[in-house]
Short mmCIF file of C-alpha atoms in Angstrom, two decimals:
data_model
loop_
_atom_site.label_atom_id
_atom_site.label_comp_id
_atom_site.label_asym_id
_atom_site.label_seq_id
_atom_site.Cartn_x
_atom_site.Cartn_y
_atom_site.Cartn_z
CA MET A 31 0.09 -0.14 0.17
CA VAL A 32 2.89 2.34 0.64
CA THR A 33 4.78 1.56 -2.27
CA ARG A 34 1.32 2.32 -4.14
CA LEU A 35 1.35 5.30 -2.81
CA SER A 36 4.51 6.33 -3.27
CA THR A 37 4.24 5.46 -7.15
CA LYS A 38 1.08 7.84 -6.98
CA ILE A 39 3.48 10.54 -5.74
CA LEU A 40 5.93 9.74 -8.36
CA ASN A 41 3.73 10.07 -11.38
CA ILE A 42 2.05 13.10 -9.40
CA CYS A 43 6.19 14.28 -9.77
CA ILE A 44 7.27 13.77 -12.79
CA ALA A 45 4.01 15.23 -14.98
CA SER A 46 4.61 17.82 -13.22
CA ILE A 47 7.70 17.76 -13.98
CA CYS A 48 6.76 17.29 -18.02
CA LYS A 49 4.93 19.80 -18.09
CA SER A 50 7.17 22.71 -17.29
CA LYS A 51 9.76 20.58 -20.45
CA GLN A 52 12.26 19.97 -17.77
CA LEU A 53 12.58 15.98 -18.98
CA ASP A 54 15.77 15.61 -18.16
CA LYS A 55 14.85 16.95 -14.71
CA ALA A 56 12.34 13.51 -14.79
CA GLU A 57 14.70 11.08 -15.90
CA THR A 58 16.75 12.64 -12.82
CA VAL A 59 13.36 11.59 -10.65
CA ILE A 60 13.11 8.68 -12.10
CA VAL A 61 16.04 7.39 -11.44
CA ASP A 62 16.54 9.01 -7.55
CA GLY A 63 12.99 6.94 -6.97
CA ILE A 64 14.44 3.68 -8.40
CA ARG A 65 16.77 3.53 -5.72
CA LEU A 66 14.92 4.70 -2.71
CA GLY A 67 13.13 1.32 -3.85
CA VAL A 68 9.72 3.57 -5.28
CA PHE A 69 9.18 1.81 -8.90
CA PRO A 70 8.04 3.53 -12.03
CA ASP A 71 4.35 1.63 -13.18
CA VAL A 72 3.19 2.17 -17.48
CA VAL A 73 1.44 5.59 -15.48
CA THR A 74 5.06 6.55 -15.55
CA TYR A 75 6.06 5.89 -18.83
CA ASN A 76 2.64 7.00 -20.40
CA THR A 77 3.84 10.02 -18.89
CA LEU A 78 7.02 10.47 -20.51
CA ILE A 79 5.64 8.98 -23.48
CA ASP A 80 3.57 11.98 -23.85
CA ALA A 81 5.84 14.41 -22.84
CA TYR A 82 8.61 13.27 -25.44
CA CYS A 83 6.39 13.50 -28.87
CA ARG A 84 5.31 16.77 -27.00
CA PHE A 85 8.34 18.29 -26.80
CA VAL A 86 11.31 16.34 -28.32
CA SER A 87 10.07 14.41 -31.40
CA PHE A 88 7.82 10.77 -32.06
CA ASP A 89 10.81 9.35 -32.66
CA ALA A 90 11.52 9.86 -29.00
CA GLY A 91 8.08 9.44 -27.70
CA TYR A 92 8.39 5.56 -29.72
CA SER A 93 11.98 4.67 -28.24
CA VAL A 94 9.82 4.61 -24.74
CA LEU A 95 8.52 1.66 -25.45
CA TYR A 96 11.13 0.00 -25.09
CA ARG A 97 12.36 0.91 -21.78
CA MET A 98 9.42 0.47 -20.67
CA ARG A 99 9.35 -4.08 -21.39
CA GLU A 100 13.05 -3.42 -20.79
CA ALA A 101 12.15 -2.57 -17.39
CA GLY A 102 9.62 -5.35 -17.67
CA ILE A 103 6.35 -2.95 -17.74
CA ILE A 104 3.75 -3.88 -20.57
CA PRO A 105 2.28 -0.83 -22.75
CA ASP A 106 -1.49 -0.62 -22.95
CA VAL A 107 -3.53 1.14 -24.76
CA VAL A 108 -2.85 4.90 -23.49
CA SER A 109 1.03 3.72 -24.23
CA TYR A 110 -0.05 3.49 -28.03
CA ASN A 111 -3.38 6.15 -28.56
CA THR A 112 -0.65 8.40 -26.74
CA LEU A 113 1.72 7.70 -30.26
CA ILE A 114 -1.05 7.40 -32.87
CA SER A 115 -2.24 9.94 -31.86
CA ALA A 116 0.83 11.73 -32.05
CA ALA A 117 1.90 10.41 -34.89
CA ALA A 118 -1.39 11.66 -35.74
CA ARG A 119 -1.22 15.22 -34.28
CA LYS A 120 2.29 15.49 -36.84
CA CYS A 121 0.74 14.64 -40.31
CA PHE A 122 2.27 10.51 -39.59
CA LEU A 123 -1.12 9.64 -40.93
CA SER A 124 0.14 6.07 -42.08
CA LYS A 125 2.77 5.86 -39.03
CA SER A 126 -0.10 5.75 -36.83
CA LEU A 127 -2.13 3.51 -38.51
CA ASP A 128 1.15 0.99 -38.42
CA LEU A 129 0.98 1.88 -34.14
CA PHE A 130 -2.90 0.11 -34.44
CA ASP A 131 -1.72 -3.07 -35.82
CA GLU A 132 1.05 -3.31 -34.10
CA MET A 133 -1.14 -2.62 -30.53
CA LEU A 134 -3.81 -5.35 -32.52
CA GLN A 135 -0.99 -7.61 -33.32
CA ARG A 136 0.58 -7.43 -29.06
CA GLY A 137 -2.68 -7.97 -28.38
CA ILE A 138 -3.97 -4.91 -26.68
CA ASN A 139 -6.77 -4.81 -27.73
CA PRO A 140 -8.17 -0.79 -28.70
CA ASP A 141 -10.30 1.69 -27.35
CA VAL A 142 -13.21 3.75 -28.79
CA TRP A 143 -10.30 6.95 -28.98
CA SER A 144 -7.72 4.60 -30.68
CA TYR A 145 -11.02 3.57 -33.35
CA ASN A 146 -11.78 8.00 -33.65
CA ILE A 147 -7.68 8.07 -34.19
CA VAL A 148 -7.33 6.06 -36.33
CA MET A 149 -10.55 6.73 -38.90
CA HIS A 150 -9.79 10.75 -38.40
CA CYS A 151 -6.24 9.05 -40.30
CA LEU A 152 -8.01 6.97 -42.96
CA PHE A 153 -10.34 10.03 -43.65
CA LYS A 154 -7.20 12.56 -43.43
CA ILE A 155 -5.73 10.24 -46.72
CA GLY A 156 -8.40 9.88 -48.40
CA LYS A 157 -10.41 7.03 -47.45
CA PRO A 158 -13.51 7.14 -45.88
CA ASP A 159 -14.63 4.00 -47.28
CA GLU A 160 -12.15 2.52 -44.70
CA ALA A 161 -12.87 5.03 -42.39
CA ASN A 162 -16.76 3.82 -42.41
CA ARG A 163 -15.60 0.75 -42.11
CA VAL A 164 -14.00 1.44 -39.25
CA PHE A 165 -17.71 3.06 -37.76
CA MET A 166 -19.79 0.15 -38.32
CA ASP A 167 -16.92 -1.92 -36.18
CA ILE A 168 -17.74 0.58 -33.38
CA VAL A 169 -21.24 0.76 -33.75
CA LEU A 170 -21.86 -2.65 -34.27
CA GLY A 171 -19.35 -4.05 -32.03
CA GLU A 172 -18.84 -4.36 -28.34
CA PHE A 173 -17.90 -0.51 -27.78
CA ARG A 174 -20.30 2.29 -27.34
CA PRO A 175 -19.73 5.36 -29.80
CA SER A 176 -19.04 9.17 -28.35
CA PRO A 177 -19.62 11.98 -28.60
CA ALA A 178 -16.10 12.12 -29.92
CA THR A 179 -16.33 9.52 -32.92
CA TYR A 180 -20.10 11.18 -33.98
CA ASN A 181 -17.91 14.04 -34.44
CA VAL A 182 -14.50 12.66 -36.38
CA MET A 183 -17.10 11.21 -38.47
CA ILE A 184 -18.94 13.80 -39.87
CA ASN A 185 -16.86 16.24 -40.19
CA GLY A 186 -14.64 13.41 -42.16
CA LEU A 187 -17.32 13.19 -44.63
CA CYS A 188 -17.75 16.59 -45.05
CA LYS A 189 -13.96 17.14 -45.73
CA ASN A 190 -13.92 14.01 -48.02
CA GLY A 191 -17.13 15.76 -49.82
CA TYR A 192 -19.95 13.43 -48.75
CA VAL A 193 -21.64 16.16 -47.60
CA ASN A 194 -24.97 14.61 -47.71
CA ASN A 195 -23.88 11.19 -46.05
CA ALA A 196 -22.82 13.11 -43.22
CA LEU A 197 -26.20 15.64 -43.32
CA SER A 198 -27.84 11.57 -43.08
CA LEU A 199 -25.66 10.33 -40.49
CA PHE A 200 -26.29 13.71 -38.07
CA ARG A 201 -30.41 13.16 -38.49
CA ASN A 202 -30.49 9.44 -38.01
CA LEU A 203 -28.06 10.57 -35.14
CA GLN A 204 -30.14 13.05 -33.51
CA ARG A 205 -33.43 10.50 -34.19
CA HIS A 206 -31.57 7.77 -31.91
CA GLY A 207 -30.45 10.40 -28.96
CA PHE A 208 -28.38 11.90 -30.30
CA VAL A 209 -27.98 15.38 -28.82
CA PRO A 210 -24.84 17.20 -31.13
CA GLN A 211 -22.23 19.37 -29.75
CA VAL A 212 -20.57 22.85 -30.89
CA LEU A 213 -18.68 21.72 -32.38
CA THR A 214 -20.55 19.04 -34.29
CA TYR A 215 -22.29 22.02 -35.75
CA ASN A 216 -19.62 23.91 -36.79
CA ALA A 217 -17.77 20.45 -38.06
CA LEU A 218 -21.23 20.04 -39.97
CA ILE A 219 -22.04 24.63 -40.80
CA ASN A 220 -18.11 24.07 -42.50
CA GLY A 221 -19.29 21.54 -44.65
CA LEU A 222 -22.47 22.47 -46.15
CA CYS A 223 -20.43 26.14 -46.66
CA LYS A 224 -17.41 24.52 -48.18
CA ALA A 225 -19.48 22.95 -50.87
CA ARG A 226 -21.91 26.45 -51.34
CA ARG A 227 -25.42 25.10 -49.85
CA MET A 228 -26.43 28.37 -47.94
CA GLY A 229 -29.72 27.19 -47.29
CA ALA A 230 -29.13 23.83 -45.20
CA ALA A 231 -26.10 25.70 -43.45
CA ARG A 232 -28.30 28.92 -42.83
CA SER A 233 -31.21 25.89 -42.23
CA ILE A 234 -28.69 23.82 -39.68
CA LEU A 235 -27.43 27.47 -37.95
CA ARG A 236 -31.06 28.49 -37.21
CA GLU A 237 -31.87 24.86 -35.69
CA PHE A 238 -28.48 25.65 -33.63
CA ARG A 239 -29.88 28.28 -31.71
CA GLU A 240 -33.06 26.33 -31.81
CA MET A 241 -31.38 23.63 -29.65
CA GLY A 242 -30.35 26.94 -26.86
CA TYR A 243 -26.36 26.90 -28.07
CA GLU A 244 -25.44 30.12 -28.69
CA PRO A 245 -23.68 30.25 -32.06
CA ASN A 246 -19.57 30.92 -31.71
CA ALA A 247 -17.33 33.11 -33.41
CA ILE A 248 -16.20 30.28 -35.16
CA THR A 249 -19.95 29.93 -36.72
CA TYR A 250 -19.90 33.14 -37.50
CA THR A 251 -17.48 33.56 -39.63
CA THR A 252 -17.46 30.22 -41.96
CA VAL A 253 -21.05 31.22 -42.57
CA MET A 254 -20.54 34.97 -43.23
CA LYS A 255 -17.23 33.99 -45.51
CA CYS A 256 -19.20 31.40 -47.62
CA CYS A 257 -22.32 33.80 -48.15
CA PHE A 258 -19.40 36.25 -49.52
CA GLN A 259 -18.39 33.16 -51.48
CA CYS A 260 -21.16 32.78 -52.64
CA SER A 261 -22.60 36.58 -53.94
CA LYS A 262 -25.18 36.70 -51.16
CA PHE A 263 -23.63 40.22 -49.74
CA GLU A 264 -26.59 41.17 -48.11
CA GLU A 265 -26.74 38.17 -46.08
CA GLY A 266 -22.84 38.17 -45.71
CA LEU A 267 -23.34 41.40 -43.62
CA GLU A 268 -26.35 40.55 -42.10
CA ILE A 269 -24.14 37.32 -40.15
CA LEU A 270 -21.27 40.33 -39.31
CA TYR A 271 -24.45 43.35 -37.65
CA GLU A 272 -25.10 40.34 -35.36
CA MET A 273 -21.95 38.96 -34.80
CA ARG A 274 -21.15 42.24 -33.74
CA SER A 275 -23.76 42.75 -31.87
CA LYS A 276 -22.87 40.12 -29.96
CA GLY A 277 -19.61 41.42 -28.83
CA TYR A 278 -18.02 38.53 -31.21
CA THR A 279 -14.96 39.70 -32.25
CA PHE A 280 -12.44 37.81 -35.11
CA ASP A 281 -9.37 37.99 -36.83
CA GLY A 282 -7.75 40.39 -39.65
CA PHE A 283 -8.68 37.54 -42.15
CA ALA A 284 -12.06 37.12 -41.62
CA TYR A 285 -12.46 41.44 -41.61
CA CYS A 286 -9.90 41.21 -44.58
CA THR A 287 -12.85 39.18 -46.08
CA VAL A 288 -15.58 41.40 -44.97
CA VAL A 289 -13.81 45.15 -46.96
CA ALA A 290 -12.80 42.67 -49.85
CA ALA A 291 -17.28 41.95 -50.23
CA LEU A 292 -18.01 45.44 -49.05
CA ILE A 293 -15.82 46.68 -51.89
CA LYS A 294 -17.22 44.49 -54.04
CA THR A 295 -20.72 45.48 -53.83
CA GLY A 296 -19.17 49.14 -54.00
CA ARG A 297 -19.88 50.43 -50.24
CA ILE A 298 -16.45 51.86 -50.38
CA GLU A 299 -17.50 53.64 -47.11
CA GLU A 300 -18.13 50.73 -45.15
CA ALA A 301 -15.73 49.17 -46.29
CA ASN A 302 -12.49 52.02 -45.14
CA GLU A 303 -14.83 52.36 -41.82
CA ILE A 304 -14.49 48.24 -40.82
CA ILE A 305 -10.25 48.41 -41.77
CA GLU A 306 -10.23 51.44 -39.47
CA GLN A 307 -12.12 49.29 -36.05
CA MET A 308 -10.03 46.49 -37.61
CA GLN A 309 -7.00 49.27 -36.25
CA SER A 310 -9.28 50.92 -33.22
CA ASN A 311 -9.61 47.11 -32.14
CA GLY A 312 -6.35 46.44 -32.03
CA ILE A 313 -6.54 43.46 -33.96
CA GLU A 314 -2.76 43.16 -35.31
CA PRO A 315 -3.40 41.54 -39.01
CA ASP A 316 -1.34 38.66 -40.11
CA LEU A 317 0.43 38.38 -43.29
CA VAL A 318 -2.82 36.53 -45.02
CA SER A 319 -4.14 39.55 -43.39
CA TYR A 320 -1.68 41.51 -45.09
CA ASN A 321 -2.10 39.95 -48.43
CA THR A 322 -5.61 41.30 -49.07
CA LEU A 323 -5.29 44.21 -48.14
CA THR A 324 -2.32 45.05 -50.44
CA ASN A 325 -5.38 42.90 -52.81
CA ILE A 326 -7.78 45.10 -51.78
CA TYR A 327 -6.12 48.66 -52.36
CA CYS A 328 -4.44 47.24 -55.58
CA ARG A 329 -7.48 46.26 -57.20
CA GLN A 330 -9.03 50.44 -56.06
CA GLY A 331 -6.02 52.26 -57.59
CA ARG A 332 -4.22 52.92 -54.23
CA LEU A 333 -1.03 51.58 -54.93
CA GLU A 334 1.15 54.00 -53.21
CA ASP A 335 -0.95 53.24 -49.55
CA ALA A 336 -0.82 49.47 -50.99
CA LEU A 337 2.97 50.38 -51.22
CA LYS A 338 3.42 51.97 -47.47
CA LEU A 339 1.31 48.50 -46.50
CA LEU A 340 5.27 46.35 -46.91
CA ASP A 341 6.38 48.90 -44.79
CA GLU A 342 4.29 49.00 -42.14
CA ILE A 343 4.90 44.63 -42.57
CA GLU A 344 8.22 45.36 -41.95
CA LYS A 345 7.71 46.71 -38.93
CA GLU A 346 4.96 44.24 -37.71
CA GLY A 347 8.41 42.09 -37.84
CA LEU A 348 6.58 40.24 -40.97
CA GLU A 349 9.04 38.95 -43.43
CA CYS A 350 6.28 39.05 -47.45
CA ASP A 351 6.10 36.22 -49.69
CA LYS A 352 6.08 36.01 -53.09
CA TYR A 353 2.03 36.49 -52.90
CA THR A 354 2.60 40.07 -51.50
CA HIS A 355 5.43 41.05 -54.37
CA THR A 356 3.11 39.30 -57.27
CA ILE A 357 -0.12 41.47 -55.44
CA ILE A 358 1.77 44.66 -56.54
CA ILE A 359 3.46 43.37 -59.71
CA HIS A 360 -0.17 43.05 -60.50
CA GLY A 361 -1.78 46.18 -58.98
CA LEU A 362 1.50 47.95 -61.33
CA CYS A 363 0.37 46.36 -64.57
CA MET A 364 -2.74 47.37 -64.07
CA ALA A 365 -2.68 51.18 -63.64
CA GLY A 366 -0.74 50.38 -67.02
CA ASN A 367 2.96 50.94 -65.21
CA PHE A 368 5.00 48.31 -66.48
CA VAL A 369 8.48 49.88 -66.03
CA GLY A 370 7.93 49.25 -62.46
CA ALA A 371 6.28 46.73 -62.45
CA GLN A 372 9.46 44.90 -63.83
CA GLN A 373 11.86 47.48 -61.82
CA HIS A 374 9.68 45.19 -58.36
CA LEU A 375 9.94 41.71 -60.38
CA ASN A 376 13.42 42.56 -60.89
CA TYR A 377 13.89 43.66 -56.99
CA MET A 378 11.91 40.48 -56.09
CA ASN A 379 14.72 38.18 -57.63
CA THR A 380 16.91 40.18 -55.71
CA LEU A 381 15.29 39.11 -51.97
CA GLY A 382 16.04 35.30 -53.30
CA PHE A 383 13.25 34.13 -54.50
CA GLY A 384 14.58 33.22 -57.90
CA PHE A 385 12.03 32.90 -60.99
CA ASN A 386 8.31 33.69 -60.89
CA LEU A 387 5.89 32.19 -63.94
CA VAL A 388 3.30 33.88 -62.00
CA VAL A 389 4.92 37.32 -61.46
CA VAL A 390 5.82 37.25 -65.48
CA ASN A 391 2.34 36.02 -66.78
CA CYS A 392 0.86 38.24 -65.08
CA ILE A 393 2.87 41.29 -66.68
CA LEU A 394 2.16 39.20 -69.61
CA ASP A 395 -0.75 39.75 -69.85
CA GLY A 396 -0.62 43.23 -68.20
CA LEU A 397 0.79 44.39 -71.94
CA GLY A 398 -1.87 42.64 -73.65
CA LYS A 399 -4.91 44.43 -72.26
CA ALA A 400 -2.82 48.06 -72.06
CA GLY A 401 -2.31 46.98 -75.60
CA HIS A 402 1.35 47.05 -76.25
CA ILE A 403 1.21 43.38 -78.39
CA ASP A 404 4.67 43.80 -79.27
CA HIS A 405 6.40 44.32 -76.15
CA ALA A 406 4.07 40.72 -74.67
CA MET A 407 5.54 38.92 -77.66
CA ARG A 408 9.08 40.75 -77.04
CA LEU A 409 8.83 39.75 -73.45
CA PHE A 410 7.21 35.21 -74.05
CA GLU A 411 10.10 35.18 -76.73
CA ALA A 412 12.56 36.05 -73.88
CA MET A 413 10.94 33.81 -72.01
CA GLU A 414 12.67 30.63 -71.26
CA VAL A 415 10.17 29.18 -68.83
CA LYS A 416 6.96 29.29 -70.10
CA ASP A 417 2.83 26.97 -68.87
CA ALA A 418 -0.05 26.38 -70.52
CA PHE A 419 -1.10 30.23 -69.37
CA THR A 420 1.54 32.12 -70.67
CA TYR A 421 0.40 30.31 -74.16
CA THR A 422 -3.61 31.26 -73.37
CA ILE A 423 -2.84 34.48 -72.62
CA LEU A 424 -0.84 35.75 -75.64
CA VAL A 425 -3.32 34.08 -78.10
CA HIS A 426 -5.85 35.78 -75.88
CA ASN A 427 -4.10 38.98 -76.19
CA LEU A 428 -3.27 38.03 -79.46
CA CYS A 429 -7.13 37.61 -80.82
CA ARG A 430 -8.15 41.32 -79.13
CA ALA A 431 -5.42 42.46 -80.70
CA ARG A 432 -7.58 40.61 -83.69
CA ARG A 433 -4.24 39.27 -85.58
CA PHE A 434 -5.47 35.88 -86.04
CA LEU A 435 -2.70 34.44 -87.74
CA SER A 436 -0.91 35.36 -85.15
CA ALA A 437 -2.67 33.52 -82.53
CA SER A 438 -3.25 30.43 -84.58
CA LYS A 439 0.07 29.90 -84.77
CA LEU A 440 0.87 30.43 -81.62
CA LEU A 441 -1.51 27.97 -80.50
CA VAL A 442 -0.35 24.80 -82.78
CA SER A 443 3.23 25.25 -80.88
CA CYS A 444 1.52 25.85 -77.56
CA LEU A 445 0.20 22.21 -79.02
CA LYS A 446 3.19 20.21 -79.64
CA CYS A 447 4.75 21.19 -76.82
CA GLY A 448 1.48 19.12 -75.27
CA PHE A 449 0.14 22.19 -73.68
CA LYS A 450 -3.55 22.96 -73.58
CA ILE A 451 -5.31 25.08 -74.06
CA LEU A 452 -9.39 26.27 -73.18
CA ARG A 453 -10.98 25.57 -75.96
CA SER A 454 -13.49 28.61 -75.80
CA THR A 455 -10.17 30.40 -76.50
CA GLN A 456 -9.33 27.42 -79.64
CA ARG A 457 -12.64 28.70 -80.37
CA ALA A 458 -11.94 32.48 -80.49
CA VAL A 459 -8.96 31.64 -82.47
CA ILE A 460 -10.99 30.04 -85.09
CA ASP A 461 -13.81 32.26 -85.49
CA GLY A 462 -11.12 35.17 -85.48
CA LEU A 463 -9.63 33.58 -88.71
CA ILE A 464 -13.29 32.86 -90.58
CA SER A 465 -13.80 36.14 -89.49
CA ILE A 466 -10.90 38.08 -91.77
CA GLY A 467 -11.84 35.37 -94.78
CA PHE A 468 -9.04 32.79 -93.52
CA THR A 469 -11.67 29.81 -93.71
CA ASN A 470 -8.15 27.52 -94.53
CA GLU A 471 -6.53 27.94 -92.57
CA SER A 472 -9.09 27.42 -89.78
CA ARG A 473 -10.48 24.22 -91.00
CA LYS A 474 -6.44 23.21 -91.06
CA LEU A 475 -5.90 24.43 -87.54
CA LYS A 476 -9.18 22.56 -86.41
CA SER A 477 -6.68 19.10 -88.19
CA LYS A 478 -4.38 20.28 -85.89
CA ILE A 479 -6.21 20.31 -83.00
CA ARG A 480 -8.01 16.94 -83.26
CA LEU A 481 -4.83 15.18 -83.74
CA ALA A 482 -2.97 17.41 -81.14
CA ARG A 483 -5.31 16.08 -78.78
CA PHE A 484 -5.19 12.52 -79.93
CA LEU A 485 -1.88 12.25 -79.60
CA HIS A 486 -1.59 13.67 -76.38
#
């Protein structure tokens, strides 16, 4: 009895020391305990497994299993669950599944938590059918599914595109007395929103309230973003105002989503008010938020404000990424400042980003739309690397300039390289040739397009 109590105290000490990340000290305490005749048990080692996985590495946590066996202590389901969870957290999904198999081979019976993690991993690696089989094993077996089991299943089905199945499961569970949690509703609402099923998402949100739950900031933000993505700006703004009336705040990216939606609907003053509110609330935008704001300013033609944001990004200790610079270059092209765009591209190269095809394609498109087609052709010829978008951009802009013969030659060159160009662009070239009286050339181009499809 004394030994058991002492081991319990040892475990409490080890847990406390591990939480403070002092793993060397925890090891010393275990050694000292053994010298005093207080021996570690499975709980001690499970605590070490968790700590090593969290604060050192997964391999360090896994190595504790060998030490347990050497000490004559048999790992239990908690030992393996801890390792399976750690592997899943670090996205070693196949390793999680291997550990589950190892656990079975060693005669250790899984519990519901083990199955929940396995289901999560199978969904993550795109095997929803296998996850569903695991779920059925739980339902039809000796285990009683936990609310977490249902949450994993509904979330996994939604993320794999099986929103109807998730909704059917949700309704079926309700009929059998399951009371959904906030997490369950959020997962389902998120899945419906990603599938752009706005009506169903709003319906679940209403039901959420009727169940006596109060939607949290995540729920509101998810539905609000979906409204904007589905061009239902007024509905999205209604959710925004409802969210604000309840005193919720949201992150910088959500603010920027609202700003972008307001600008799309021409409500510039309201957009500026939201930006000011975001700043007055002391919300520090992350790089994604800054990139969104930069893009908004560029689309408004406010290049000076966009460039000021670059300085602000650096002051906040963040580093502009290639998307930031791409947005600036696109903004310069939209403003017709191609010299500035080229200079910024050169500056981008000095920062070590290297060749950026997206940016060059952007400049190429800007030149074409501005009517500088010869300049665009020279840039195209100088490009060592091209993709389907490069060809499509130039073919499209040649058609805009009614230079259909050049567009036809370029289209054939693109097809010979194995690239694909949109059929609408191909049709524009063919129709263009016919419109200027080059019917034979249009027929020849059709034949070459058919041949290219056959070869590739």
